[in-house]
Structures are given as C-alpha cells and as structure tokens.
JSON list of C-alpha atoms in Angstrom, two decimals:
[
{"chain": "K", "resi": 1, "resn": "MET", "atom": "CA", "xyz": [110.04, -43.67, -59.23]},
{"chain": "K", "resi": 2, "resn": "LYS", "atom": "CA", "xyz": [106.50, -42.83, -60.30]},
{"chain": "K", "resi": 3, "resn": "VAL", "atom": "CA", "xyz": [105.58, -39.17, -59.91]},
{"chain": "K", "resi": 4, "resn": "VAL", "atom": "CA", "xyz": [102.42, -37.26, -60.77]},
{"chain": "K", "resi": 5, "resn": "ILE", "atom": "CA", "xyz": [102.73, -33.95, -62.56]},
{"chain": "K", "resi": 6, "resn": "ALA", "atom": "CA", "xyz": [99.59, -32.33, -61.18]},
{"chain": "K", "resi": 7, "resn": "THR", "atom": "CA", "xyz": [98.32, -30.76, -64.38]},
{"chain": "K", "resi": 8, "resn": "SER", "atom": "CA", "xyz": [95.88, -31.48, -67.19]},
{"chain": "K", "resi": 9, "resn": "ASN", "atom": "CA", "xyz": [97.67, -28.94, -69.42]},
{"chain": "K", "resi": 10, "resn": "GLN", "atom": "CA", "xyz": [99.55, -30.98, -72.02]},
{"chain": "K", "resi": 11, "resn": "GLY", "atom": "CA", "xyz": [101.88, -28.06, -72.80]},
{"chain": "K", "resi": 12, "resn": "LYS", "atom": "CA", "xyz": [102.99, -27.91, -69.17]},
{"chain": "K", "resi": 13, "resn": "LEU", "atom": "CA", "xyz": [103.31, -31.70, -68.96]},
{"chain": "K", "resi": 14, "resn": "LYS", "atom": "CA", "xyz": [105.67, -31.84, -71.96]},
{"chain": "K", "resi": 15, "resn": "GLU", "atom": "CA", "xyz": [107.70, -28.94, -70.59]},
{"chain": "K", "resi": 16, "resn": "PHE", "atom": "CA", "xyz": [108.09, -30.67, -67.20]},
{"chain": "K", "resi": 17, "resn": "GLU", "atom": "CA", "xyz": [109.01, -34.01, -68.76]},
{"chain": "K", "resi": 18, "resn": "THR", "atom": "CA", "xyz": [111.85, -32.31, -70.63]},
{"chain": "K", "resi": 19, "resn": "LEU", "atom": "CA", "xyz": [113.05, -30.22, -67.70]},
{"chain": "K", "resi": 20, "resn": "LEU", "atom": "CA", "xyz": [112.92, -33.07, -65.16]},
{"chain": "K", "resi": 21, "resn": "ALA", "atom": "CA", "xyz": [114.46, -35.73, -67.44]},
{"chain": "K", "resi": 22, "resn": "PRO", "atom": "CA", "xyz": [117.69, -35.90, -65.32]},
{"chain": "K", "resi": 23, "resn": "LEU", "atom": "CA", "xyz": [115.68, -37.54, -62.51]},
{"chain": "K", "resi": 24, "resn": "ASN", "atom": "CA", "xyz": [114.86, -40.58, -64.68]},
{"chain": "K", "resi": 25, "resn": "TRP", "atom": "CA", "xyz": [111.42, -40.75, -63.10]},
{"chain": "K", "resi": 26, "resn": "GLN", "atom": "CA", "xyz": [108.22, -41.99, -64.69]},
{"chain": "K", "resi": 27, "resn": "PHE", "atom": "CA", "xyz": [105.78, -39.08, -64.95]},
{"chain": "K", "resi": 28, "resn": "TYR", "atom": "CA", "xyz": [101.99, -39.24, -65.08]},
{"chain": "K", "resi": 29, "resn": "SER", "atom": "CA", "xyz": [99.49, -36.46, -65.62]},
{"chain": "K", "resi": 30, "resn": "LEU", "atom": "CA", "xyz": [96.21, -36.11, -63.75]},
{"chain": "K", "resi": 31, "resn": "GLN", "atom": "CA", "xyz": [94.45, -37.40, -66.88]},
{"chain": "K", "resi": 32, "resn": "ASP", "atom": "CA", "xyz": [96.68, -40.49, -67.02]},
{"chain": "K", "resi": 33, "resn": "LEU", "atom": "CA", "xyz": [95.49, -41.44, -63.53]},
{"chain": "K", "resi": 34, "resn": "GLY", "atom": "CA", "xyz": [91.87, -40.30, -63.86]},
{"chain": "K", "resi": 35, "resn": "ILE", "atom": "CA", "xyz": [92.27, -37.58, -61.23]},
{"chain": "K", "resi": 36, "resn": "ASN", "atom": "CA", "xyz": [90.21, -34.41, -61.43]},
{"chain": "K", "resi": 37, "resn": "SER", "atom": "CA", "xyz": [91.81, -31.06, -60.72]},
{"chain": "K", "resi": 38, "resn": "PRO", "atom": "CA", "xyz": [91.10, -29.63, -57.27]},
{"chain": "K", "resi": 39, "resn": "ILE", "atom": "CA", "xyz": [89.56, -26.25, -56.62]},
{"chain": "K", "resi": 40, "resn": "GLU", "atom": "CA", "xyz": [92.39, -23.72, -56.54]},
{"chain": "K", "resi": 41, "resn": "ASP", "atom": "CA", "xyz": [91.28, -21.33, -53.83]},
{"chain": "K", "resi": 42, "resn": "GLY", "atom": "CA", "xyz": [94.67, -20.23, -52.54]},
{"chain": "K", "resi": 43, "resn": "ALA", "atom": "CA", "xyz": [95.63, -16.56, -52.41]},
{"chain": "K", "resi": 44, "resn": "THR", "atom": "CA", "xyz": [99.14, -17.08, -53.81]},
{"chain": "K", "resi": 45, "resn": "PHE", "atom": "CA", "xyz": [100.93, -19.15, -56.44]},
{"chain": "K", "resi": 46, "resn": "TYR", "atom": "CA", "xyz": [102.53, -21.21, -53.63]},
{"chain": "K", "resi": 47, "resn": "GLU", "atom": "CA", "xyz": [99.20, -21.95, -51.93]},
{"chain": "K", "resi": 48, "resn": "ASN", "atom": "CA", "xyz": [97.62, -23.11, -55.20]},
{"chain": "K", "resi": 49, "resn": "ALA", "atom": "CA", "xyz": [100.63, -25.27, -56.11]},
{"chain": "K", "resi": 50, "resn": "LEU", "atom": "CA", "xyz": [100.52, -26.89, -52.66]},
{"chain": "K", "resi": 51, "resn": "ILE", "atom": "CA", "xyz": [96.78, -27.57, -52.99]},
{"chain": "K", "resi": 52, "resn": "LYS", "atom": "CA", "xyz": [97.34, -29.28, -56.35]},
{"chain": "K", "resi": 53, "resn": "ALA", "atom": "CA", "xyz": [100.38, -31.30, -55.22]},
{"chain": "K", "resi": 54, "resn": "LYS", "atom": "CA", "xyz": [98.70, -32.57, -52.03]},
{"chain": "K", "resi": 55, "resn": "HIS", "atom": "CA", "xyz": [95.51, -33.43, -53.93]},
{"chain": "K", "resi": 56, "resn": "ALA", "atom": "CA", "xyz": [97.31, -35.45, -56.62]},
{"chain": "K", "resi": 57, "resn": "ALA", "atom": "CA", "xyz": [99.63, -37.17, -54.13]},
{"chain": "K", "resi": 58, "resn": "THR", "atom": "CA", "xyz": [96.88, -38.08, -51.68]},
{"chain": "K", "resi": 59, "resn": "ILE", "atom": "CA", "xyz": [94.63, -39.61, -54.34]},
{"chain": "K", "resi": 60, "resn": "SER", "atom": "CA", "xyz": [97.37, -41.40, -56.30]},
{"chain": "K", "resi": 61, "resn": "GLY", "atom": "CA", "xyz": [99.65, -42.40, -53.43]},
{"chain": "K", "resi": 62, "resn": "TYR", "atom": "CA", "xyz": [102.61, -41.19, -55.52]},
{"chain": "K", "resi": 63, "resn": "PRO", "atom": "CA", "xyz": [104.75, -38.11, -54.95]},
{"chain": "K", "resi": 64, "resn": "ALA", "atom": "CA", "xyz": [103.47, -35.15, -56.94]},
{"chain": "K", "resi": 65, "resn": "ILE", "atom": "CA", "xyz": [104.90, -32.03, -58.47]},
{"chain": "K", "resi": 66, "resn": "ALA", "atom": "CA", "xyz": [102.55, -29.12, -59.05]},
{"chain": "K", "resi": 67, "resn": "ASP", "atom": "CA", "xyz": [103.02, -25.63, -60.27]},
{"chain": "K", "resi": 68, "resn": "ASP", "atom": "CA", "xyz": [100.97, -22.55, -60.16]},
{"chain": "K", "resi": 69, "resn": "SER", "atom": "CA", "xyz": [102.08, -19.84, -62.44]},
{"chain": "K", "resi": 70, "resn": "GLY", "atom": "CA", "xyz": [100.83, -16.76, -64.07]},
{"chain": "K", "resi": 71, "resn": "LEU", "atom": "CA", "xyz": [101.49, -13.44, -65.61]},
{"chain": "K", "resi": 72, "resn": "CYS", "atom": "CA", "xyz": [101.82, -10.42, -63.35]},
{"chain": "K", "resi": 73, "resn": "VAL", "atom": "CA", "xyz": [101.48, -7.04, -65.07]},
{"chain": "K", "resi": 74, "resn": "ASP", "atom": "CA", "xyz": [102.81, -4.06, -63.13]},
{"chain": "K", "resi": 75, "resn": "PHE", "atom": "CA", "xyz": [100.25, -1.55, -64.46]},
{"chain": "K", "resi": 76, "resn": "LEU", "atom": "CA", "xyz": [97.42, -3.91, -63.48]},
{"chain": "K", "resi": 77, "resn": "ASN", "atom": "CA", "xyz": [98.73, -4.30, -59.91]},
{"chain": "K", "resi": 78, "resn": "GLY", "atom": "CA", "xyz": [99.88, -7.86, -60.53]},
{"chain": "K", "resi": 79, "resn": "GLU", "atom": "CA", "xyz": [96.87, -9.04, -62.50]},
{"chain": "K", "resi": 80, "resn": "PRO", "atom": "CA", "xyz": [96.01, -11.40, -64.00]},
{"chain": "K", "resi": 81, "resn": "GLY", "atom": "CA", "xyz": [98.21, -13.20, -61.42]},
{"chain": "K", "resi": 82, "resn": "ILE", "atom": "CA", "xyz": [96.69, -16.36, -59.95]},
{"chain": "K", "resi": 83, "resn": "LYS", "atom": "CA", "xyz": [93.72, -15.91, -62.30]},
{"chain": "K", "resi": 84, "resn": "SER", "atom": "CA", "xyz": [95.87, -15.93, -65.47]},
{"chain": "K", "resi": 85, "resn": "ALA", "atom": "CA", "xyz": [94.23, -19.06, -66.93]},
{"chain": "K", "resi": 86, "resn": "ARG", "atom": "CA", "xyz": [90.74, -17.61, -66.48]},
{"chain": "K", "resi": 87, "resn": "TYR", "atom": "CA", "xyz": [91.41, -13.89, -66.91]},
{"chain": "K", "resi": 88, "resn": "ALA", "atom": "CA", "xyz": [88.68, -13.49, -69.52]},
{"chain": "K", "resi": 89, "resn": "GLY", "atom": "CA", "xyz": [86.29, -15.74, -67.56]},
{"chain": "K", "resi": 90, "resn": "GLU", "atom": "CA", "xyz": [85.92, -19.35, -66.47]},
{"chain": "K", "resi": 91, "resn": "ASN", "atom": "CA", "xyz": [86.98, -21.78, -69.23]},
{"chain": "K", "resi": 92, "resn": "SER", "atom": "CA", "xyz": [88.33, -18.92, -71.36]},
{"chain": "K", "resi": 93, "resn": "SER", "atom": "CA", "xyz": [90.76, -19.81, -74.14]},
{"chain": "K", "resi": 94, "resn": "ASP", "atom": "CA", "xyz": [94.34, -18.58, -74.42]},
{"chain": "K", "resi": 95, "resn": "ALA", "atom": "CA", "xyz": [93.26, -16.32, -77.28]},
{"chain": "K", "resi": 96, "resn": "GLU", "atom": "CA", "xyz": [90.42, -14.80, -75.21]},
{"chain": "K", "resi": 97, "resn": "ASN", "atom": "CA", "xyz": [92.77, -14.15, -72.28]},
{"chain": "K", "resi": 98, "resn": "ASN", "atom": "CA", "xyz": [95.31, -12.52, -74.60]},
{"chain": "K", "resi": 99, "resn": "ILE", "atom": "CA", "xyz": [92.66, -10.29, -76.18]},
{"chain": "K", "resi": 100, "resn": "LYS", "atom": "CA", "xyz": [91.39, -9.15, -72.78]},
{"chain": "K", "resi": 101, "resn": "LEU", "atom": "CA", "xyz": [94.91, -8.33, -71.60]},
{"chain": "K", "resi": 102, "resn": "LEU", "atom": "CA", "xyz": [95.75, -6.41, -74.77]},
{"chain": "K", "resi": 103, "resn": "GLU", "atom": "CA", "xyz": [92.49, -4.46, -74.41]},
{"chain": "K", "resi": 104, "resn": "SER", "atom": "CA", "xyz": [93.30, -3.70, -70.74]},
{"chain": "K", "resi": 105, "resn": "LEU", "atom": "CA", "xyz": [96.61, -2.16, -71.82]},
{"chain": "K", "resi": 106, "resn": "GLU", "atom": "CA", "xyz": [95.41, -0.64, -75.10]},
{"chain": "K", "resi": 107, "resn": "ASN", "atom": "CA", "xyz": [96.55, 2.94, -74.47]},
{"chain": "K", "resi": 108, "resn": "GLU", "atom": "CA", "xyz": [99.14, 2.18, -71.78]},
{"chain": "K", "resi": 109, "resn": "THR", "atom": "CA", "xyz": [102.86, 2.74, -72.33]},
{"chain": "K", "resi": 110, "resn": "GLN", "atom": "CA", "xyz": [103.94, 1.09, -69.05]},
{"chain": "K", "resi": 111, "resn": "ARG", "atom": "CA", "xyz": [103.75, -2.59, -70.07]},
{"chain": "K", "resi": 112, "resn": "ASN", "atom": "CA", "xyz": [106.28, -4.26, -67.74]},
{"chain": "K", "resi": 113, "resn": "ALA", "atom": "CA", "xyz": [105.30, -7.76, -66.70]},
{"chain": "K", "resi": 114, "resn": "ALA", "atom": "CA", "xyz": [106.73, -10.96, -65.29]},
{"chain": "K", "resi": 115, "resn": "PHE", "atom": "CA", "xyz": [105.84, -14.58, -65.62]},
{"chain": "K", "resi": 116, "resn": "VAL", "atom": "CA", "xyz": [106.03, -16.18, -62.15]},
{"chain": "K", "resi": 117, "resn": "ALA", "atom": "CA", "xyz": [106.07, -19.91, -61.43]},
{"chain": "K", "resi": 118, "resn": "CYS", "atom": "CA", "xyz": [105.96, -21.62, -58.06]},
{"chain": "K", "resi": 119, "resn": "LEU", "atom": "CA", "xyz": [106.60, -25.37, -57.91]},
{"chain": "K", "resi": 120, "resn": "VAL", "atom": "CA", "xyz": [105.88, -27.72, -55.03]},
{"chain": "K", "resi": 121, "resn": "PHE", "atom": "CA", "xyz": [107.02, -31.33, -54.58]},
{"chain": "K", "resi": 122, "resn": "PHE", "atom": "CA", "xyz": [104.90, -33.26, -52.08]},
{"chain": "K", "resi": 123, "resn": "ASP", "atom": "CA", "xyz": [105.52, -36.88, -51.08]},
{"chain": "K", "resi": 124, "resn": "PRO", "atom": "CA", "xyz": [102.55, -38.45, -49.25]},
{"chain": "K", "resi": 125, "resn": "ASN", "atom": "CA", "xyz": [104.84, -41.21, -47.92]},
{"chain": "K", "resi": 126, "resn": "SER", "atom": "CA", "xyz": [107.28, -38.85, -46.23]},
{"chain": "K", "resi": 127, "resn": "ASN", "atom": "CA", "xyz": [107.24, -36.76, -43.08]},
{"chain": "K", "resi": 128, "resn": "GLU", "atom": "CA", "xyz": [109.42, -34.13, -44.78]},
{"chain": "K", "resi": 129, "resn": "SER", "atom": "CA", "xyz": [108.00, -30.70, -45.52]},
{"chain": "K", "resi": 130, "resn": "PRO", "atom": "CA", "xyz": [107.08, -30.07, -49.15]},
{"chain": "K", "resi": 131, "resn": "LEU", "atom": "CA", "xyz": [109.90, -28.71, -51.31]},
{"chain": "K", "resi": 132, "resn": "SER", "atom": "CA", "xyz": [109.22, -25.53, -53.24]},
{"chain": "K", "resi": 133, "resn": "ALA", "atom": "CA", "xyz": [110.89, -23.24, -55.75]},
{"chain": "K", "resi": 134, "resn": "GLU", "atom": "CA", "xyz": [110.01, -20.01, -57.53]},
{"chain": "K", "resi": 135, "resn": "GLY", "atom": "CA", "xyz": [111.17, -18.63, -60.86]},
{"chain": "K", "resi": 136, "resn": "ARG", "atom": "CA", "xyz": [110.53, -15.36, -62.71]},
{"chain": "K", "resi": 137, "resn": "LEU", "atom": "CA", "xyz": [110.91, -14.19, -66.28]},
{"chain": "K", "resi": 138, "resn": "GLU", "atom": "CA", "xyz": [110.84, -10.43, -66.78]},
{"chain": "K", "resi": 139, "resn": "GLY", "atom": "CA", "xyz": [109.49, -8.88, -69.96]},
{"chain": "K", "resi": 140, "resn": "GLU", "atom": "CA", "xyz": [106.69, -6.69, -71.22]},
{"chain": "K", "resi": 141, "resn": "ILE", "atom": "CA", "xyz": [103.37, -7.05, -72.96]},
{"chain": "K", "resi": 142, "resn": "ALA", "atom": "CA", "xyz": [103.61, -6.63, -76.72]},
{"chain": "K", "resi": 143, "resn": "ARG", "atom": "CA", "xyz": [101.06, -4.57, -78.62]},
{"chain": "K", "resi": 144, "resn": "ASP", "atom": "CA", "xyz": [99.92, -7.56, -80.66]},
{"chain": "K", "resi": 145, "resn": "SER", "atom": "CA", "xyz": [100.27, -11.33, -80.84]},
{"chain": "K", "resi": 146, "resn": "LYS", "atom": "CA", "xyz": [103.31, -12.82, -82.63]},
{"chain": "K", "resi": 147, "resn": "GLY", "atom": "CA", "xyz": [104.67, -16.35, -82.93]},
{"chain": "K", "resi": 148, "resn": "GLU", "atom": "CA", "xyz": [103.23, -19.84, -83.03]},
{"chain": "K", "resi": 149, "resn": "ASP", "atom": "CA", "xyz": [105.57, -21.82, -80.77]},
{"chain": "K", "resi": 150, "resn": "GLY", "atom": "CA", "xyz": [104.06, -21.59, -77.31]},
{"chain": "K", "resi": 151, "resn": "PHE", "atom": "CA", "xyz": [100.86, -21.46, -75.32]},
{"chain": "K", "resi": 152, "resn": "GLY", "atom": "CA", "xyz": [99.08, -19.15, -72.91]},
{"chain": "K", "resi": 153, "resn": "TYR", "atom": "CA", "xyz": [100.42, -15.60, -72.98]},
{"chain": "K", "resi": 154, "resn": "ASP", "atom": "CA", "xyz": [103.62, -16.55, -74.89]},
{"chain": "K", "resi": 155, "resn": "PRO", "atom": "CA", "xyz": [102.54, -14.78, -78.13]},
{"chain": "K", "resi": 156, "resn": "ILE", "atom": "CA", "xyz": [102.18, -11.41, -76.34]},
{"chain": "K", "resi": 157, "resn": "PHE", "atom": "CA", "xyz": [105.05, -11.69, -73.82]},
{"chain": "K", "resi": 158, "resn": "TYR", "atom": "CA", "xyz": [107.92, -9.68, -75.31]},
{"chain": "K", "resi": 159, "resn": "ILE", "atom": "CA", "xyz": [111.55, -10.25, -74.30]},
{"chain": "K", "resi": 160, "resn": "SER", "atom": "CA", "xyz": [113.30, -6.96, -75.11]},
{"chain": "K", "resi": 161, "resn": "GLU", "atom": "CA", "xyz": [116.82, -8.47, -75.03]},
{"chain": "K", "resi": 162, "resn": "GLU", "atom": "CA", "xyz": [115.77, -10.83, -77.83]},
{"chain": "K", "resi": 163, "resn": "SER", "atom": "CA", "xyz": [113.41, -8.41, -79.64]},
{"chain": "K", "resi": 164, "resn": "LYS", "atom": "CA", "xyz": [110.86, -11.22, -79.90]},
{"chain": "K", "resi": 165, "resn": "THR", "atom": "CA", "xyz": [107.90, -12.69, -78.07]},
{"chain": "K", "resi": 166, "resn": "LEU", "atom": "CA", "xyz": [108.28, -15.93, -76.16]},
{"chain": "K", "resi": 167, "resn": "ALA", "atom": "CA", "xyz": [106.21, -17.69, -78.86]},
{"chain": "K", "resi": 168, "resn": "GLU", "atom": "CA", "xyz": [108.65, -16.47, -81.53]},
{"chain": "K", "resi": 169, "resn": "LEU", "atom": "CA", "xyz": [111.66, -17.67, -79.55]},
{"chain": "K", "resi": 170, "resn": "GLY", "atom": "CA", "xyz": [110.46, -21.27, -79.40]},
{"chain": "K", "resi": 171, "resn": "LYS", "atom": "CA", "xyz": [110.65, -24.25, -77.09]},
{"chain": "K", "resi": 172, "resn": "ASP", "atom": "CA", "xyz": [114.44, -24.45, -76.81]},
{"chain": "K", "resi": 173, "resn": "TYR", "atom": "CA", "xyz": [114.67, -20.86, -75.57]},
{"chain": "K", "resi": 174, "resn": "LYS", "atom": "CA", "xyz": [111.69, -21.36, -73.27]},
{"chain": "K", "resi": 175, "resn": "ASN", "atom": "CA", "xyz": [113.03, -24.61, -71.80]},
{"chain": "K", "resi": 176, "resn": "LYS", "atom": "CA", "xyz": [116.22, -22.78, -70.82]},
{"chain": "K", "resi": 177, "resn": "ASN", "atom": "CA", "xyz": [114.90, -19.37, -69.77]},
{"chain": "K", "resi": 178, "resn": "SER", "atom": "CA", "xyz": [111.23, -19.43, -68.78]},
{"chain": "K", "resi": 179, "resn": "HIS", "atom": "CA", "xyz": [109.89, -18.82, -65.29]},
{"chain": "K", "resi": 180, "resn": "ARG", "atom": "CA", "xyz": [108.94, -22.50, -65.11]},
{"chain": "K", "resi": 181, "resn": "ALA", "atom": "CA", "xyz": [112.41, -23.56, -66.31]},
{"chain": "K", "resi": 182, "resn": "LYS", "atom": "CA", "xyz": [114.07, -21.41, -63.64]},
{"chain": "K", "resi": 183, "resn": "ALA", "atom": "CA", "xyz": [111.83, -22.76, -60.87]},
{"chain": "K", "resi": 184, "resn": "THR", "atom": "CA", "xyz": [112.27, -26.32, -62.15]},
{"chain": "K", "resi": 185, "resn": "LYS", "atom": "CA", "xyz": [116.07, -26.00, -62.12]},
{"chain": "K", "resi": 186, "resn": "ILE", "atom": "CA", "xyz": [115.93, -24.90, -58.48]},
{"chain": "K", "resi": 187, "resn": "LEU", "atom": "CA", "xyz": [113.54, -27.73, -57.56]},
{"chain": "K", "resi": 188, "resn": "LEU", "atom": "CA", "xyz": [115.57, -30.25, -59.58]},
{"chain": "K", "resi": 189, "resn": "ASN", "atom": "CA", "xyz": [118.71, -29.34, -57.59]},
{"chain": "K", "resi": 190, "resn": "LYS", "atom": "CA", "xyz": [116.80, -29.81, -54.33]},
{"chain": "K", "resi": 191, "resn": "LEU", "atom": "CA", "xyz": [115.41, -33.17, -55.47]},
{"chain": "K", "resi": 192, "resn": "LEU", "atom": "CA", "xyz": [118.81, -34.41, -56.68]},
{"chain": "K", "resi": 193, "resn": "LYS", "atom": "CA", "xyz": [120.27, -33.59, -53.24]},
{"chain": "K", "resi": 194, "resn": "GLU", "atom": "CA", "xyz": [117.49, -35.62, -51.60]},
{"chain": "K", "resi": 195, "resn": "LYS", "atom": "CA", "xyz": [117.81, -38.56, -54.00]}
]
C-alpha cells in the first residue's frame, strides 16, 4: 500500500520508515509528491497532526500518517510545545531554537521536560475515524549541547538514566525509546490489527 508520511523533515521521514517497516508499505514524503505543508493552526499536537494527515491524504488520494511533536518544558509552562520548530522565530534553525531554550533556562535549576509526539493515520477512502497515538519521553534540558547523532532538541535533551543527551545516545536508542518511537509502536499495533 502507498502511504504518505506528511512531513518535509527528512530526519522524521527516515525515522518513520524504520519504525513502520513491519507494515511493508511504500512511503512517500510531501516532497516526493509535490505537496506543500498546510498551515498548522491547531491548539494541540493532535489537532496539528490531524490537519497534516487530512491535507496530505486529500491531495494525494493515499492514506497519510502525520505527527505533531514537540518539547514541553515544565518551567516554561509547556513551551515551546506546538511551536517547538519555530521557537526562536519563523524558519529558525535547530541551533537557534536550542540557543533560545538554553537562554530561557540559563539560571533555572528546574529543567524537567518531555518530548511529546501525537500521530494520526487518516485514510481518505475509508469511513473509519482517524487512528491516533501519543508517546512521551521524559528527561531534562542539559546546560549545553552535546552529541552529533540527532536533530532538533536532541543535543540538549538529557536522559538522566543514561547520563547522556539524546544526540549522544544515537539512532538505535532513539528508534527504540523516543516519544515518536513510543507513539509509532502504539499506532503500528492499531494498524496491524486493521490490516
């Protein structure tokens, strides 16, 4: 089956291809199909994931899987949250977002945070309700950036049980333990039941 992964982020696309391999589906990104990203104006991760999945599925005619995810920092009342990708401003880089977050917590000792991912599977050819799943990865914000194997906030997201940042732990660890991996496992089980 052909399925759209509703992202232009190549890091996310590769992660999904690995995590969803048991489905033996053929995955396409938005770029592969020439689809622009929709405006994400939802108030929650679920709403934004649903907007993206419906948009990709409606335009392509194929089922779509979309995620919306972000970093929620307790001290910042859940920010950057749904604005994680543009925390330092529209079109900001990962490095700029990381710098802004580190500056926001510069003198703060309470650095608890969680990565949250919400996934939605939407089939435009079905009357079924969209399937969804949520995953979380608890950690804290490090005082500085460490590690090269990751993207986004991975270099400053510290896993205390491992005494390393997510970027230091690498793809194998992330593919098994990340917020997106946890949500994908839940969604994968739902999809395998439907198959």
